[in-house]
Structure formats: structure tokens, C-alpha cells
PDB file of C-alpha atoms in Angstrom:
ATOM      1  CA  UNK Z 184      37.314  63.251-204.930  1.00  0.00           C
ATOM      2  CA  UNK Z 185      36.483  62.882-201.270  1.00  0.00           C
ATOM      3  CA  UNK Z 186      34.656  59.694-201.466  1.00  0.00           C
ATOM      4  CA  UNK Z 187      30.958  58.702-200.814  1.00  0.00           C
ATOM      5  CA  UNK Z 188      29.452  61.778-198.668  1.00  0.00           C
ATOM      6  CA  UNK Z 189      26.837  61.005-196.396  1.00  0.00           C
ATOM      7  CA  UNK Z 190      24.728  63.455-194.149  1.00  0.00           C
ATOM      8  CA  UNK Z 191      23.934  63.945-191.484  1.00  0.00           C
ATOM      9  CA  UNK Z 192      26.667  61.663-189.594  1.00  0.00           C
ATOM     10  CA  UNK Z 193      24.088  61.170-186.426  1.00  0.00           C
ATOM     11  CA  UNK Z 194      20.448  61.826-186.421  1.00  0.00           C
ATOM     12  CA  UNK Z 195      17.950  61.584-183.822  1.00  0.00           C
ATOM     13  CA  UNK Z 196      14.607  61.810-183.835  1.00  0.00           C
ATOM     14  CA  UNK Z 197      11.375  61.070-182.208  1.00  0.00           C
ATOM     15  CA  UNK Z 198       9.119  58.431-183.516  1.00  0.00           C
ATOM     16  CA  UNK Z 199       6.510  59.090-186.198  1.00  0.00           C
ATOM     17  CA  UNK Z 200       8.646  61.866-187.218  1.00  0.00           C
ATOM     18  CA  UNK Z 201      10.033  61.959-191.040  1.00  0.00           C
ATOM     19  CA  UNK Z 202      13.862  61.443-191.535  1.00  0.00           C
ATOM     20  CA  UNK Z 203      15.917  62.128-194.666  1.00  0.00           C
ATOM     21  CA  UNK Z 204      19.091  60.440-195.251  1.00  0.00           C
ATOM     22  CA  UNK Z 205      21.494  62.067-198.057  1.00  0.00           C
ATOM     23  CA  UNK Z 206      24.314  60.753-199.755  1.00  0.00           C
ATOM     24  CA  UNK Z 207      26.552  61.990-202.755  1.00  0.00           C
ATOM     25  CA  UNK Z 208      28.108  59.306-204.567  1.00  0.00           C
ATOM     26  CA  UNK Z 209      31.712  59.018-205.884  1.00  0.00           C
ATOM     27  CA  UNK Z 210      31.884  61.046-209.254  1.00  0.00           C
ATOM     28  CA  UNK Z 211      31.859  58.718-212.247  1.00  0.00           C
ATOM     29  CA  UNK Z 212      30.211  55.684-210.307  1.00  0.00           C
ATOM     30  CA  UNK Z 213      27.232  54.036-212.042  1.00  0.00           C
ATOM     31  CA  UNK Z 214      25.562  52.497-209.585  1.00  0.00           C
ATOM     32  CA  UNK Z 215      24.671  53.566-205.758  1.00  0.00           C
ATOM     33  CA  UNK Z 216      23.426  51.182-202.831  1.00  0.00           C
ATOM     34  CA  UNK Z 217      21.805  51.831-199.667  1.00  0.00           C
ATOM     35  CA  UNK Z 218      22.450  49.397-196.827  1.00  0.00           C
ATOM     36  CA  UNK Z 219      21.193  49.045-193.142  1.00  0.00           C
ATOM     37  CA  UNK Z 220      23.838  47.787-190.526  1.00  0.00           C
ATOM     38  CA  UNK Z 221      22.035  46.680-187.094  1.00  0.00           C
ATOM     39  CA  UNK Z 222      23.802  43.812-184.837  1.00  0.00           C
ATOM     40  CA  UNK Z 223      21.379  41.441-185.352  1.00  0.00           C
ATOM     41  CA  UNK Z 224      20.958  41.581-189.135  1.00  0.00           C
ATOM     42  CA  UNK Z 225      24.314  42.690-189.897  1.00  0.00           C
ATOM     43  CA  UNK Z 226      24.637  44.963-193.424  1.00  0.00           C
ATOM     44  CA  UNK Z 227      21.279  44.483-195.253  1.00  0.00           C
ATOM     45  CA  UNK Z 228      21.028  46.065-198.666  1.00  0.00           C
ATOM     46  CA  UNK Z 229      17.932  47.970-199.082  1.00  0.00           C
ATOM     47  CA  UNK Z 230      17.605  49.476-202.621  1.00  0.00           C
ATOM     48  CA  UNK Z 231      20.230  49.832-205.253  1.00  0.00           C
ATOM     49  CA  UNK Z 232      20.132  51.908-208.551  1.00  0.00           C
ATOM     50  CA  UNK Z 233      21.897  51.900-211.687  1.00  0.00           C
ATOM     51  CA  UNK Z 234      22.177  54.975-213.703  1.00  0.00           C
ATOM     52  CA  UNK Z 235      20.054  56.746-211.319  1.00  0.00           C
ATOM     53  CA  UNK Z 236      17.571  53.936-212.008  1.00  0.00           C
ATOM     54  CA  UNK Z 237      16.260  52.001-209.250  1.00  0.00           C
ATOM     55  CA  UNK Z 238      16.966  48.204-210.026  1.00  0.00           C
ATOM     56  CA  UNK Z 239      16.047  46.194-207.097  1.00  0.00           C
ATOM     57  CA  UNK Z 240      14.088  47.394-203.801  1.00  0.00           C
ATOM     58  CA  UNK Z 241      13.296  44.144-202.367  1.00  0.00           C
ATOM     59  CA  UNK Z 242      15.345  44.805-199.273  1.00  0.00           C
ATOM     60  CA  UNK Z 243      12.988  47.808-198.626  1.00  0.00           C
ATOM     61  CA  UNK Z 244      11.378  46.631-195.151  1.00  0.00           C
ATOM     62  CA  UNK Z 245       8.392  48.581-195.641  1.00  0.00           C
ATOM     63  CA  UNK Z 246       6.280  51.266-197.237  1.00  0.00           C
ATOM     64  CA  UNK Z 247       7.429  53.613-194.841  1.00  0.00           C
ATOM     65  CA  UNK Z 248      10.732  53.577-196.619  1.00  0.00           C
ATOM     66  CA  UNK Z 249      11.504  55.547-199.903  1.00  0.00           C
ATOM     67  CA  UNK Z 250      14.544  56.147-202.010  1.00  0.00           C
ATOM     68  CA  UNK Z 251      15.221  58.474-204.897  1.00  0.00           C
ATOM     69  CA  UNK Z 252      18.095  59.453-207.268  1.00  0.00           C
ATOM     70  CA  UNK Z 253      17.108  62.487-208.853  1.00  0.00           C
ATOM     71  CA  UNK Z 254      20.462  62.915-210.442  1.00  0.00           C
ATOM     72  CA  UNK Z 255      23.959  61.214-210.624  1.00  0.00           C
ATOM     73  CA  UNK Z 256      25.692  62.933-207.560  1.00  0.00           C
ATOM     74  CA  UNK Z 257      22.412  62.775-205.137  1.00  0.00           C
ATOM     75  CA  UNK Z 258      20.484  60.403-203.639  1.00  0.00           C
ATOM     76  CA  UNK Z 259      18.135  60.411-200.464  1.00  0.00           C
ATOM     77  CA  UNK Z 260      16.510  57.694-198.415  1.00  0.00           C
ATOM     78  CA  UNK Z 261      13.150  58.757-196.427  1.00  0.00           C
ATOM     79  CA  UNK Z 262      11.796  57.127-193.660  1.00  0.00           C
ATOM     80  CA  UNK Z 263       8.078  58.630-192.887  1.00  0.00           C
ATOM     81  CA  UNK Z 264       6.944  57.928-190.067  1.00  0.00           C
ATOM     82  CA  UNK Z 265       9.911  56.697-188.222  1.00  0.00           C
ATOM     83  CA  UNK Z 266       9.781  54.042-185.742  1.00  0.00           C
ATOM     84  CA  UNK Z 267      12.189  52.954-182.850  1.00  0.00           C
ATOM     85  CA  UNK Z 268      12.852  49.898-184.898  1.00  0.00           C
ATOM     86  CA  UNK Z 269      14.186  51.999-187.762  1.00  0.00           C
ATOM     87  CA  UNK Z 270      17.403  52.578-185.535  1.00  0.00           C
ATOM     88  CA  UNK Z 271      20.671  51.467-187.134  1.00  0.00           C
ATOM     89  CA  UNK Z 272      23.485  52.479-189.007  1.00  0.00           C
ATOM     90  CA  UNK Z 273      22.607  53.537-192.616  1.00  0.00           C
ATOM     91  CA  UNK Z 274      25.660  53.205-195.487  1.00  0.00           C
ATOM     92  CA  UNK Z 275      25.413  54.547-199.050  1.00  0.00           C
ATOM     93  CA  UNK Z 276      27.705  53.042-200.862  1.00  0.00           C
ATOM     94  CA  UNK Z 277      29.094  53.726-204.628  1.00  0.00           C
ATOM     95  CA  UNK Z 278      30.741  51.521-207.430  1.00  0.00           C
ATOM     96  CA  UNK Z 279      31.673  52.008-211.090  1.00  0.00           C
ATOM     97  CA  UNK Z 280      29.723  49.271-212.213  1.00  0.00           C
ATOM     98  CA  UNK Z 281      26.839  47.240-210.943  1.00  0.00           C
ATOM     99  CA  UNK Z 282      27.785  45.152-208.063  1.00  0.00           C
ATOM    100  CA  UNK Z 283      31.324  43.596-209.837  1.00  0.00           C
ATOM    101  CA  UNK Z 284      33.449  46.423-208.801  1.00  0.00           C
ATOM    102  CA  UNK Z 285      34.637  47.588-205.578  1.00  0.00           C
ATOM    103  CA  UNK Z 286      31.788  49.551-203.757  1.00  0.00           C
ATOM    104  CA  UNK Z 287      33.316  52.624-201.546  1.00  0.00           C
ATOM    105  CA  UNK Z 288      31.395  53.131-198.368  1.00  0.00           C
ATOM    106  CA  UNK Z 289      30.387  56.675-196.951  1.00  0.00           C
ATOM    107  CA  UNK Z 290      30.418  57.206-193.247  1.00  0.00           C
ATOM    108  CA  UNK Z 291      27.258  56.288-192.146  1.00  0.00           C
ATOM    109  CA  UNK Z 292      24.529  57.962-190.732  1.00  0.00           C
ATOM    110  CA  UNK Z 293      23.691  56.603-187.117  1.00  0.00           C
ATOM    111  CA  UNK Z 294      20.175  57.176-186.854  1.00  0.00           C
ATOM    112  CA  UNK Z 295      18.482  56.802-183.265  1.00  0.00           C
ATOM    113  CA  UNK Z 296      14.654  56.788-183.039  1.00  0.00           C
ATOM    114  CA  UNK Z 297      13.240  57.435-179.477  1.00  0.00           C
TER     115      UNK Z 297
ATOM    116  CA  UNK L 189      18.122  35.677-204.289  1.00  0.00           C
ATOM    117  CA  UNK L 190      21.334  35.415-203.053  1.00  0.00           C
ATOM    118  CA  UNK L 191      22.030  33.914-199.851  1.00  0.00           C
ATOM    119  CA  UNK L 192      25.454  34.554-198.056  1.00  0.00           C
ATOM    120  CA  UNK L 193      26.330  32.439-194.761  1.00  0.00           C
ATOM    121  CA  UNK L 194      29.572  33.420-193.033  1.00  0.00           C
ATOM    122  CA  UNK L 195      31.365  31.521-190.134  1.00  0.00           C
ATOM    123  CA  UNK L 196      32.426  31.545-187.578  1.00  0.00           C
ATOM    124  CA  UNK L 197      30.609  34.713-185.987  1.00  0.00           C
ATOM    125  CA  UNK L 198      33.618  35.259-183.781  1.00  0.00           C
ATOM    126  CA  UNK L 199      37.191  34.326-183.857  1.00  0.00           C
ATOM    127  CA  UNK L 200      39.904  34.634-180.842  1.00  0.00           C
ATOM    128  CA  UNK L 201      43.519  34.262-182.243  1.00  0.00           C
ATOM    129  CA  UNK L 202      47.296  34.863-180.611  1.00  0.00           C
ATOM    130  CA  UNK L 203      49.319  36.755-182.263  1.00  0.00           C
ATOM    131  CA  UNK L 204      51.255  35.534-185.050  1.00  0.00           C
ATOM    132  CA  UNK L 205      48.785  32.590-185.513  1.00  0.00           C
ATOM    133  CA  UNK L 206      46.901  32.016-188.662  1.00  0.00           C
ATOM    134  CA  UNK L 207      42.855  33.074-189.101  1.00  0.00           C
ATOM    135  CA  UNK L 208      40.528  31.526-191.568  1.00  0.00           C
ATOM    136  CA  UNK L 209      37.071  32.773-192.156  1.00  0.00           C
ATOM    137  CA  UNK L 210      34.639  30.667-194.294  1.00  0.00           C
ATOM    138  CA  UNK L 211      31.738  31.891-196.625  1.00  0.00           C
ATOM    139  CA  UNK L 212      29.240  29.872-198.862  1.00  0.00           C
ATOM    140  CA  UNK L 213      26.404  31.557-201.284  1.00  0.00           C
ATOM    141  CA  UNK L 214      23.544  30.075-203.125  1.00  0.00           C
ATOM    142  CA  UNK L 215      23.387  32.266-206.657  1.00  0.00           C
ATOM    143  CA  UNK L 216      25.680  30.252-209.059  1.00  0.00           C
ATOM    144  CA  UNK L 217      25.568  33.582-211.313  1.00  0.00           C
ATOM    145  CA  UNK L 218      27.531  35.144-208.691  1.00  0.00           C
ATOM    146  CA  UNK L 219      30.927  36.023-209.844  1.00  0.00           C
ATOM    147  CA  UNK L 220      32.407  38.732-207.637  1.00  0.00           C
ATOM    148  CA  UNK L 221      33.640  37.976-204.271  1.00  0.00           C
ATOM    149  CA  UNK L 222      34.960  40.957-202.184  1.00  0.00           C
ATOM    150  CA  UNK L 223      36.167  41.065-198.430  1.00  0.00           C
ATOM    151  CA  UNK L 224      35.599  43.982-196.235  1.00  0.00           C
ATOM    152  CA  UNK L 225      37.189  45.110-192.937  1.00  0.00           C
ATOM    153  CA  UNK L 226      35.158  47.161-190.585  1.00  0.00           C
ATOM    154  CA  UNK L 227      36.735  48.955-187.617  1.00  0.00           C
ATOM    155  CA  UNK L 228      34.901  49.796-184.555  1.00  0.00           C
ATOM    156  CA  UNK L 229      32.727  52.904-185.487  1.00  0.00           C
ATOM    157  CA  UNK L 230      34.096  53.349-188.922  1.00  0.00           C
ATOM    158  CA  UNK L 231      33.110  52.113-192.452  1.00  0.00           C
ATOM    159  CA  UNK L 232      33.423  48.827-194.091  1.00  0.00           C
ATOM    160  CA  UNK L 233      36.610  48.759-196.351  1.00  0.00           C
ATOM    161  CA  UNK L 234      37.519  46.789-199.079  1.00  0.00           C
ATOM    162  CA  UNK L 235      40.664  44.562-198.358  1.00  0.00           C
ATOM    163  CA  UNK L 236      40.459  41.797-201.096  1.00  0.00           C
ATOM    164  CA  UNK L 237      38.218  40.371-203.569  1.00  0.00           C
ATOM    165  CA  UNK L 238      37.999  37.693-205.977  1.00  0.00           C
ATOM    166  CA  UNK L 239      36.702  36.713-209.374  1.00  0.00           C
ATOM    167  CA  UNK L 240      35.164  33.602-210.447  1.00  0.00           C
ATOM    168  CA  UNK L 241      37.686  33.113-213.233  1.00  0.00           C
ATOM    169  CA  UNK L 242      40.615  33.013-210.356  1.00  0.00           C
ATOM    170  CA  UNK L 243      40.969  30.290-207.920  1.00  0.00           C
ATOM    171  CA  UNK L 244      43.165  32.082-205.323  1.00  0.00           C
ATOM    172  CA  UNK L 245      44.646  35.421-204.857  1.00  0.00           C
ATOM    173  CA  UNK L 246      47.078  36.463-202.234  1.00  0.00           C
ATOM    174  CA  UNK L 247      48.209  39.764-201.190  1.00  0.00           C
ATOM    175  CA  UNK L 248      50.823  40.121-198.323  1.00  0.00           C
ATOM    176  CA  UNK L 249      49.421  38.190-195.346  1.00  0.00           C
ATOM    177  CA  UNK L 250      45.955  37.989-196.834  1.00  0.00           C
ATOM    178  CA  UNK L 251      44.889  35.286-199.390  1.00  0.00           C
ATOM    179  CA  UNK L 252      41.242  34.172-200.441  1.00  0.00           C
ATOM    180  CA  UNK L 253      40.447  31.102-202.103  1.00  0.00           C
ATOM    181  CA  UNK L 254      37.472  30.418-204.234  1.00  0.00           C
ATOM    182  CA  UNK L 255      35.601  27.125-205.137  1.00  0.00           C
ATOM    183  CA  UNK L 256      32.918  27.826-207.462  1.00  0.00           C
ATOM    184  CA  UNK L 257      31.605  23.951-207.844  1.00  0.00           C
ATOM    185  CA  UNK L 258      30.722  24.313-203.984  1.00  0.00           C
ATOM    186  CA  UNK L 259      29.989  27.456-203.824  1.00  0.00           C
ATOM    187  CA  UNK L 260      32.134  28.378-201.387  1.00  0.00           C
ATOM    188  CA  UNK L 261      35.254  31.096-200.756  1.00  0.00           C
ATOM    189  CA  UNK L 262      37.458  31.521-197.541  1.00  0.00           C
ATOM    190  CA  UNK L 263      39.570  34.705-196.445  1.00  0.00           C
ATOM    191  CA  UNK L 264      43.228  33.607-194.759  1.00  0.00           C
ATOM    192  CA  UNK L 265      44.927  35.717-192.513  1.00  0.00           C
ATOM    193  CA  UNK L 266      48.662  34.608-191.388  1.00  0.00           C
ATOM    194  CA  UNK L 267      50.899  36.255-189.211  1.00  0.00           C
ATOM    195  CA  UNK L 268      47.903  38.273-187.578  1.00  0.00           C
ATOM    196  CA  UNK L 269      48.559  41.220-185.844  1.00  0.00           C
ATOM    197  CA  UNK L 270      46.532  43.460-183.079  1.00  0.00           C
ATOM    198  CA  UNK L 271      45.530  45.947-185.670  1.00  0.00           C
ATOM    199  CA  UNK L 272      43.916  43.038-187.638  1.00  0.00           C
ATOM    200  CA  UNK L 273      41.251  43.028-184.733  1.00  0.00           C
ATOM    201  CA  UNK L 274      37.789  44.083-186.988  1.00  0.00           C
ATOM    202  CA  UNK L 275      34.804  42.539-188.220  1.00  0.00           C
ATOM    203  CA  UNK L 276      35.206  40.979-191.453  1.00  0.00           C
ATOM    204  CA  UNK L 277      32.493  40.671-193.944  1.00  0.00           C
ATOM    205  CA  UNK L 278      32.423  38.413-197.123  1.00  0.00           C
ATOM    206  CA  UNK L 279      29.770  39.372-200.116  1.00  0.00           C
ATOM    207  CA  UNK L 280      28.969  37.930-203.270  1.00  0.00           C
ATOM    208  CA  UNK L 281      27.780  39.579-206.475  1.00  0.00           C
ATOM    209  CA  UNK L 282      26.020  39.017-209.647  1.00  0.00           C
ATOM    210  CA  UNK L 283      24.849  42.707-210.076  1.00  0.00           C
ATOM    211  CA  UNK L 284      24.600  43.843-206.367  1.00  0.00           C
ATOM    212  CA  UNK L 285      26.580  43.158-203.290  1.00  0.00           C
ATOM    213  CA  UNK L 286      25.126  40.680-200.918  1.00  0.00           C
ATOM    214  CA  UNK L 287      27.176  40.402-197.185  1.00  0.00           C
ATOM    215  CA  UNK L 288      27.375  37.774-195.150  1.00  0.00           C
ATOM    216  CA  UNK L 289      26.422  38.292-191.333  1.00  0.00           C
ATOM    217  CA  UNK L 290      30.386  39.093-190.243  1.00  0.00           C
ATOM    218  CA  UNK L 291      33.249  37.559-188.438  1.00  0.00           C
ATOM    219  CA  UNK L 292      34.292  39.308-185.375  1.00  0.00           C
ATOM    220  CA  UNK L 293      38.405  38.910-185.080  1.00  0.00           C
ATOM    221  CA  UNK L 294      40.196  39.514-181.846  1.00  0.00           C
ATOM    222  CA  UNK L 295      44.098  39.175-182.165  1.00  0.00           C
ATOM    223  CA  UNK L 296      45.321  38.801-178.900  1.00  0.00           C
ATOM    224  CA  UNK L 297      49.128  39.998-178.200  1.00  0.00           C
TER     225      UNK L 297
END
């Protein structure tokens, strides 16, 4: 398996534009997590899915953020409209079970909103 | 919800010395405690983990201890090497992984 795959690796966008981040989890993993990493706040959990169902989205900062998991092999995180303070590295991770087994991280998407 | 505190935020040691990073958690339901290492510009990767039914676990130069009563757990790295330099994150989980704020470890030759 190629591991968790995220795209794009880098994204630069103008304030107000829509941004869509993509994630392909490891095949057979049931749980998927979206994290945001900044120097100030570290690794923040935004949302996690279990068996494609959103379980906890309490970390999603605002209504501008939304996430979907239409099937077991694909998830998206969308920001609309984007703001400069959304600039961060966004990681997707997947694990075999809900949070009590190793979470494998993708390479991350570095988002810059100018 | 779960809250994980980690300290110190930075740690500098001489090569060959030991390094200790400590974490506390708030949710008594947490039963899984992994540690991740993140090198500059790379993804976090698991280096060791411990479950609530175990008090200590060791893997070569790395060991973790868990005190469930006090809700704290620690990472110990012995005989540190320059390649151990990275940011280390602890995490606690009952169903979702919540991370500490990270410790930047620098090992000087």
C-alpha cells in the first residue's frame, strides 16, 4: 500500500477563494482524521470519520470548513471562503480502528492564503 | 473532551545524554497513548505506543511509562543521537487521537 495519500502537496490561494483538500486513506482502514498543524496551536483535530460517517466535528473552527467522506477510499476538506488565518499544514490520517490503533499520516497539504 | 498537556516545549541535550518528555491527560476513558516523531517538513510517524493495561514499554533506546492513577505518561530516550533531533508529540485516545503541543528536541554532537 502507498500509505495515506493527500493532494495537493502545496496550495496557494487568494483570500475568499474556495479550497479543497483531498485524502485517500489506507485500504482497509475504518477511521479517518483531519488535523491542522500550526506553530501556535500544534496538531488540532478538526474532524474524524468512522466507516465513512462523521463522528466528531467539534474541532471544525467555523462554518467555512466542511468535510465529506463519500466512500471508504476518499475524503475532502473544503474551506469556503478561505482567509489568511487558515494558512497551515493540513494532515489526513487513517487507522484500522477508532483511535486506539496506530494512525498513519499523509504527507500533508501546506495551504497558504494570501 | 480530552485535553493533553506536554512539557517541556523545547529540550536541548548533549549527545549520549538522556531525554525525558512528560504528558498529562484529562479523560479517564483514554486507553491508548502513542508517541509520534516529526522531522522538519515531514509527517508525524509513530515511534512507540502504550495501552492502559501496561505500565511500561521499551523498544531499544526508547521507553514509555504510564501512570493511569495520576493520568500522566512519559517518553524516555537514552543515549541520544543527533538523528533523534525532531519534534515529539504525545497523544491520548479513547476513540479519537488528541495530541499534546509537542516538544522540540535538539541533540548536540
